[in-house]
Coordinates of C-alpha atoms and ligand atoms in Angstrom, one line a residue:
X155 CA 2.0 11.3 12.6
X156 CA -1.3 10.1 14.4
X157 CA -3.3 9.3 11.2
X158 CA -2.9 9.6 7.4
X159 CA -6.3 11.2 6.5
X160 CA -5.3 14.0 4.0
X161 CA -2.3 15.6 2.4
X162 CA -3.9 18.6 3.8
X163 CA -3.4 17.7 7.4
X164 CA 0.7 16.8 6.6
X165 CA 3.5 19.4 7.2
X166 CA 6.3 19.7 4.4
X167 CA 8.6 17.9 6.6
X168 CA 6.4 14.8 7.5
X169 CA 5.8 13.9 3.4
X170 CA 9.3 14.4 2.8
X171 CA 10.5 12.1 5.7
X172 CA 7.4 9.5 4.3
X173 CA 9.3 10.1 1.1
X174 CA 12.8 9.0 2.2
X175 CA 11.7 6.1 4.4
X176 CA 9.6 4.8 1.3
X177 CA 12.8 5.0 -0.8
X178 CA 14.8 3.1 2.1
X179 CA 11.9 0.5 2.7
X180 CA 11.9 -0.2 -1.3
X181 CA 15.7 -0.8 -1.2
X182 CA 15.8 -3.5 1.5
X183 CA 12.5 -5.3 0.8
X184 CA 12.4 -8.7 1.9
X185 CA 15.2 -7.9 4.1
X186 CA 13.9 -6.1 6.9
X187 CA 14.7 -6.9 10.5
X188 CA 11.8 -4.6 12.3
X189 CA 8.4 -5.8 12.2
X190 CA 6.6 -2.4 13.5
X191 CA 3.3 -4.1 12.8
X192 CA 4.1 -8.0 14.4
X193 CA 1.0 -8.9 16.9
X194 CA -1.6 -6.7 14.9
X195 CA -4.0 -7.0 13.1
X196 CA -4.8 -3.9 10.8
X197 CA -8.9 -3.7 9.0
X198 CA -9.3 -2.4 5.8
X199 CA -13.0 -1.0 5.4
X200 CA -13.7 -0.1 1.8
X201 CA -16.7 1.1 0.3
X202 CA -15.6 1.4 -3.0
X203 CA -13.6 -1.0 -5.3
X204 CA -9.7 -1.3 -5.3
X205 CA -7.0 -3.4 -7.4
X206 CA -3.7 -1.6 -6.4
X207 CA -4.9 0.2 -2.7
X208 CA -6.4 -2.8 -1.1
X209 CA -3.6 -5.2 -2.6
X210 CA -0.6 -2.8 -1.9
X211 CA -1.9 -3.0 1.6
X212 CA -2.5 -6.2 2.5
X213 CA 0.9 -7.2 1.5
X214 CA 2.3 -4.2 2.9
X215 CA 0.8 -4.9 6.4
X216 CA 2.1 -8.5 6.2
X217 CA 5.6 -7.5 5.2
X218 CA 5.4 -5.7 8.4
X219 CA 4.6 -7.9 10.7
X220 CA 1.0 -7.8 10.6
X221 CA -2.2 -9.6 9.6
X222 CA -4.5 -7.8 7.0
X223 CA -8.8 -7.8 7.7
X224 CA -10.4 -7.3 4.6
X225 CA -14.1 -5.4 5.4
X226 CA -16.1 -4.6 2.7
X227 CA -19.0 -2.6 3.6
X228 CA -21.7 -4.8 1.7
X229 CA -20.4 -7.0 3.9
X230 CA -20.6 -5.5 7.0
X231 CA -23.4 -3.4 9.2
X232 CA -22.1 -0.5 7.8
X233 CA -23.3 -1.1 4.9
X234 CA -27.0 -1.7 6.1
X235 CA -26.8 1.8 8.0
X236 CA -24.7 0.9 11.4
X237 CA -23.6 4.3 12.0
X238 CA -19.8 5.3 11.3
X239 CA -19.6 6.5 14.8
X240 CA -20.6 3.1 16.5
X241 CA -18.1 1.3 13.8
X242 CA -15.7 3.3 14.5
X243 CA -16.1 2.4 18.6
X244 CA -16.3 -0.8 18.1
X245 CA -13.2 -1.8 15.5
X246 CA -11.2 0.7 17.8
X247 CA -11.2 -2.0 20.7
X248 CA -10.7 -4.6 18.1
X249 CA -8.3 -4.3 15.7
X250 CA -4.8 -2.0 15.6
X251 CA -4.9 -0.1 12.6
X252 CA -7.8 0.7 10.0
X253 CA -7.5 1.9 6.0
X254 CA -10.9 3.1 5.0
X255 CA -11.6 3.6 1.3
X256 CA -15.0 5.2 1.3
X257 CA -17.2 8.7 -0.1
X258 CA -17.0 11.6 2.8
X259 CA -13.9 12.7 3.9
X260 CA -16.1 13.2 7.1
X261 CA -16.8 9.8 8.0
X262 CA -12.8 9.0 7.8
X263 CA -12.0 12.0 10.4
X264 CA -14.6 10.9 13.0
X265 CA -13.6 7.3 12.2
X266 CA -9.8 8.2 13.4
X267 CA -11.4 10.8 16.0
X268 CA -14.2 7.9 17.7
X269 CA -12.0 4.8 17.1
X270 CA -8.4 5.3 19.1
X271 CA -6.4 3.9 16.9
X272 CA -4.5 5.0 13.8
X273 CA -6.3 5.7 10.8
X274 CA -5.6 5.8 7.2
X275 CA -7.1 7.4 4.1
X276 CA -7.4 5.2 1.2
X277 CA -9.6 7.3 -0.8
X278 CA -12.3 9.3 0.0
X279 CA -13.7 12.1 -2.4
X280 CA -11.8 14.4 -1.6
X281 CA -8.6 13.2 -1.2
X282 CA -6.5 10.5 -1.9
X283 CA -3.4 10.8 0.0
X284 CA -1.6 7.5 -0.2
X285 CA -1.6 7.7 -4.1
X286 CA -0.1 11.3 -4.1
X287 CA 2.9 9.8 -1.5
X288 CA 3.7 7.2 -4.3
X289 CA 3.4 9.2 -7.0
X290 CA 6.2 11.8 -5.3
X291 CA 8.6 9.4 -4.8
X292 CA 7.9 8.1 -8.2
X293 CA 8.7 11.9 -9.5
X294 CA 11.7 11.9 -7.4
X295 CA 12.8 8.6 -8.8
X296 CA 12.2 9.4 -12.5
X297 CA 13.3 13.7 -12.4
X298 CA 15.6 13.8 -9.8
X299 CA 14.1 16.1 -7.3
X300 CA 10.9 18.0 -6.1
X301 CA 12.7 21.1 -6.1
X302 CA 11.3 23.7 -9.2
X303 CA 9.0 21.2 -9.9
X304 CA 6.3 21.9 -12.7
X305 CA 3.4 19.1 -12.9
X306 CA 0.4 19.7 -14.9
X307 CA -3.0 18.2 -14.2
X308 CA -5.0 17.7 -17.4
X309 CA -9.1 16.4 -16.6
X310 CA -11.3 16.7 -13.6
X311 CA -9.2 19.2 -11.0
X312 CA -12.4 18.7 -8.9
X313 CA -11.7 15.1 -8.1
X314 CA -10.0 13.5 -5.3
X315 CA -7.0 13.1 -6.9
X316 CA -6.8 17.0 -8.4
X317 CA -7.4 18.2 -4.7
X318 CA -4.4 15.9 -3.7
X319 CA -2.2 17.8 -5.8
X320 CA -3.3 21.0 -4.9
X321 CA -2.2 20.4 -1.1
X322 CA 0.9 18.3 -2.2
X323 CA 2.0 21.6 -4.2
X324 CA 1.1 23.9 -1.3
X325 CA 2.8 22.0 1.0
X326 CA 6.0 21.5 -1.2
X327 CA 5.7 24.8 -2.8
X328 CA 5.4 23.4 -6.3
X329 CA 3.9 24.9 -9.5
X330 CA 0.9 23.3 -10.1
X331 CA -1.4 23.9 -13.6
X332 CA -5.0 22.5 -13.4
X333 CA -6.4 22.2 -17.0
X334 CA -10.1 21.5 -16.9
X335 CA -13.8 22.5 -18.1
X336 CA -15.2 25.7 -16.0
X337 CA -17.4 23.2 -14.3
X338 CA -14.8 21.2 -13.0
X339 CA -12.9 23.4 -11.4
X340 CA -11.7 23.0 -7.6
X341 CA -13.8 25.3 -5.6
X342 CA -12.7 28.9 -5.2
X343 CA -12.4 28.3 -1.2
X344 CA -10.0 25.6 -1.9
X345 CA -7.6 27.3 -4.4
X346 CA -7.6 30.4 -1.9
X347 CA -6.7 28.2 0.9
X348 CA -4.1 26.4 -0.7
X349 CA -2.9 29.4 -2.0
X350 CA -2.3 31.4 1.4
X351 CA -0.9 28.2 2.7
X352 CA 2.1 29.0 -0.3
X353 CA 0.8 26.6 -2.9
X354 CA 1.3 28.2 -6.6
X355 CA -2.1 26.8 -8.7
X356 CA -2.9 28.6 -12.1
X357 CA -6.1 26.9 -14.1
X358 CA -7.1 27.1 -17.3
X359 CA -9.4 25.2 -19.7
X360 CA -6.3 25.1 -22.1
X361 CA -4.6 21.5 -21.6
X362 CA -1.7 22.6 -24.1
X363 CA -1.3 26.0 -22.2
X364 CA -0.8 23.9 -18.7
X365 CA 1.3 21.6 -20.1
X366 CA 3.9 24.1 -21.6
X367 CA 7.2 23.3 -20.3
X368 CA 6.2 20.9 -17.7
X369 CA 7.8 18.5 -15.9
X370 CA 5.2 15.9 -15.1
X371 CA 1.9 15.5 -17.0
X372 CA -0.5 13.6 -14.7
X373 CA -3.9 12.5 -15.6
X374 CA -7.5 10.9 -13.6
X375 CA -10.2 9.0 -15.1
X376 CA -12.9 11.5 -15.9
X377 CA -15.8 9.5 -14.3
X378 CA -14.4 8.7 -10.4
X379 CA -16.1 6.2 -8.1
X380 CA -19.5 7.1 -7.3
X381 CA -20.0 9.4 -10.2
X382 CA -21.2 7.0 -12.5
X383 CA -24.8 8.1 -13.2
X384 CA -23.2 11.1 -14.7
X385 CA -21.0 9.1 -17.3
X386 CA -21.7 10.1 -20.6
X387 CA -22.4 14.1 -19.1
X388 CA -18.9 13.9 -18.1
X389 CA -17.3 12.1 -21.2
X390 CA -19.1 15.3 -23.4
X391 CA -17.4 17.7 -21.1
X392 CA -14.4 16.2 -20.8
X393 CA -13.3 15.2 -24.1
X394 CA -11.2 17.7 -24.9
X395 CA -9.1 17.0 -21.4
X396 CA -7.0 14.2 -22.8
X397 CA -2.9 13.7 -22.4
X398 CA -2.5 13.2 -26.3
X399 CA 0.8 13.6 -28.8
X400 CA -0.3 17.4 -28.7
X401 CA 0.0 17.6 -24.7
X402 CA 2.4 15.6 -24.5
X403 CA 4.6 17.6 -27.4
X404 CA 3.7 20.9 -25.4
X405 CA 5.8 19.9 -22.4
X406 CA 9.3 19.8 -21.1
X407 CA 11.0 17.4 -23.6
X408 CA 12.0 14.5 -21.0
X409 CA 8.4 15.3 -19.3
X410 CA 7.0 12.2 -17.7
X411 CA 3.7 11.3 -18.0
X412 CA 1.8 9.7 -14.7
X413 CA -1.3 8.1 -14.1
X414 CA -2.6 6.7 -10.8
X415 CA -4.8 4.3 -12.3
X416 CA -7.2 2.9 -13.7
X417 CA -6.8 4.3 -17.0
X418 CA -9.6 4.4 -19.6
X419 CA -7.3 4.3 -22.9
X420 CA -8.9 6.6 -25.4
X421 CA -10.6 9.0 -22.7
X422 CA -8.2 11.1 -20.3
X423 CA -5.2 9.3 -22.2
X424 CA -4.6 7.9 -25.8
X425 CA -3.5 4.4 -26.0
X426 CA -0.2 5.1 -27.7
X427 CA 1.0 7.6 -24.9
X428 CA 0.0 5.3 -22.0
X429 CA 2.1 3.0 -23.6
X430 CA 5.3 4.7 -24.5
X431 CA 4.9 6.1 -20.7
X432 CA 4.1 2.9 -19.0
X433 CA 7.5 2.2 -17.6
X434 CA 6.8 5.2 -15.0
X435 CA 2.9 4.3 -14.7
X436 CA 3.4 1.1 -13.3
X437 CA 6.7 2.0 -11.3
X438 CA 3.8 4.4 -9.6
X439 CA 1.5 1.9 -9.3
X440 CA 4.2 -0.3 -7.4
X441 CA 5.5 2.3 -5.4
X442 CA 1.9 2.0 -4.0
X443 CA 3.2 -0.4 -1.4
X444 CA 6.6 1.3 -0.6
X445 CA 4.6 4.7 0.2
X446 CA 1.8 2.7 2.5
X447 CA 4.6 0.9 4.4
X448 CA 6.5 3.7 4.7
X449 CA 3.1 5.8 6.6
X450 CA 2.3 2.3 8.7
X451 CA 5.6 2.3 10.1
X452 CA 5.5 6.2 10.5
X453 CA 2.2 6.3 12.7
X454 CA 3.9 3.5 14.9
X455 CA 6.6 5.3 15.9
Ligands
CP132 N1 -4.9 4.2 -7.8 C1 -5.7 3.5 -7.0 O1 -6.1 3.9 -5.9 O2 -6.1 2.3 -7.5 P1 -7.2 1.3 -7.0 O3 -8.6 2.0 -7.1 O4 -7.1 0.1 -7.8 O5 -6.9 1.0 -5.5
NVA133 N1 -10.6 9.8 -9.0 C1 -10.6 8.4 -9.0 C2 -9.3 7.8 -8.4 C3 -9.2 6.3 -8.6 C4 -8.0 5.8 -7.9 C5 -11.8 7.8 -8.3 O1 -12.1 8.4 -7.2 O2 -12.4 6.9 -8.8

């Protein structure tokens, strides 16, 4: 792997070997001999806020070796207008490694393309890859195996994290059931692409139909970054999109529930579920920095 910049642009065979090094890293934390990352210094250029990615990877950079550059783009020129293109020339003779939270998937591909030097997707609209490497190993932690996996994806299917899973089930050749309003729904193109790539995606606007029998019930906030001015549009449309007892009692019986967090209690997920499920939310959450470690080390070797 050259960059991480979208579970689109991964092979079944390079997630699944990001998968088992993840598991081996998390075993022998704090015990590691190789330092892949000792004498770099990695950036991390983020235009939108971040508790677990920014936090998972600082540490994670340091536990391999590293030192961690914190760029936020208020704080930078890019913020002001530099252009991605001239950012991306000059980090690239700067610093070893760069993690770029930001809108257009666009500006992360010429980034990795202009810069020279490996380049990571922390979140851009349309994808969010490191999340859906954590939340794999997570679901092969908790069930066992990817193998005749059923996951169903209750709220916006449009959303970063919904387009994550559609490539994660393509590539894996997963069942996949989007639940969502009609206005929310992934773009034809997509579904057609992942689709003929061997991905298996039903939608429907029923959340209790897509969560029949499933394996894993996995829920996004309804308003993502940058959608804010459309709050309380979205909150109307989405109301009925919520992992509830009903969901919840629709599914497999030892279904776990997943949430990549934040989580707005009350909104995509009732208080009382997140709760009972929490154990496996925040096993997720940590497996944050397993996953990320496991993709640094991957793109230097
Ligand atoms: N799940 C996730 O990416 O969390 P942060 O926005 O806190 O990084
Ligand atoms: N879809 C969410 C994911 C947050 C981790 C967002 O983009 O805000």
């Amino acid at each position: 792997m050259q960059h991480l910049l979208s579970i689109e642009s991964l092979t079944a065979a390079e997630i699944l070997k990001t998968i088992d090094l993840a598991k081996k890293l998390k075993a022998t934390r704090g015990m590691e001999t190789s330092k892949p990352l000792a004498g770099e210094c990695w950036g991390l250029l983020f235009s939108k806020s971040s508790t677990r990615t920014r936090v998972s990877f600082e540490v994670g950079i340091r536990e391999l070796g590293g030192e961690a550059l914190f760029l936020s783009s208020s704080e930078i020129q890019l913020g002001r207008g530099e252009p991605i293109e001239d950012t991306a020339r000059v980090l690239g003779r700067m610093i070893h490694g760069a993690v770029i939270r930001t809108f257009k998937q666009s500006d992360i591909e010429t980034f990795a393309a202009l810069s020279g030097i490996p380049t990571i997707n922390a979140l851009t609209d349309e994808e969010h890859p490191c999340q859906i490497l954590a939340d794999l190993l997570t679901i092969e932690e908790l069930h066992g195996s990817l193998d005749g996996l059923k996951v169903a994806f209750i709220g916006d299917a449009d959303c970063n994290m919904g387009r994550s899973w559609i490539w994660a089930a393509a590539r894996l050749g997963f069942e996949l059931r989007l639940a969502c309003p009609e206005l929310y729904r992934p773009p034809a193109e997509l579904i057609a692409r992942a689709e003929a790539a061997g991905g298996a995606v039903t939608i429907t606007n029923d959340p209790e139909e897509a969560a029949h029998g499933a394996d894993i019930l996995y829920t996004d906030v309804w308003v993502s970054m940058g959608k804010e001015e459309e709050a309380e549009y979205r909150t109307a449309q989405f109301t009925r999109y919520q992992i509830n007892d009903s969901v919840v009692a629709a599914a497999a019986p030892k279904a776990h529930v997943l949430h990549c967090l934040p989580a707005y209690r009350g909104k995509e997920i009732t208080a009382e579920v997140f709760e009972r499920h929490a154990d496996a939310i925040f096993q997720q959450a940590e497996n944050r920095l397993h996953a990320q470690k496991a993709v640094m080390t991957l793109l230097k070797s």
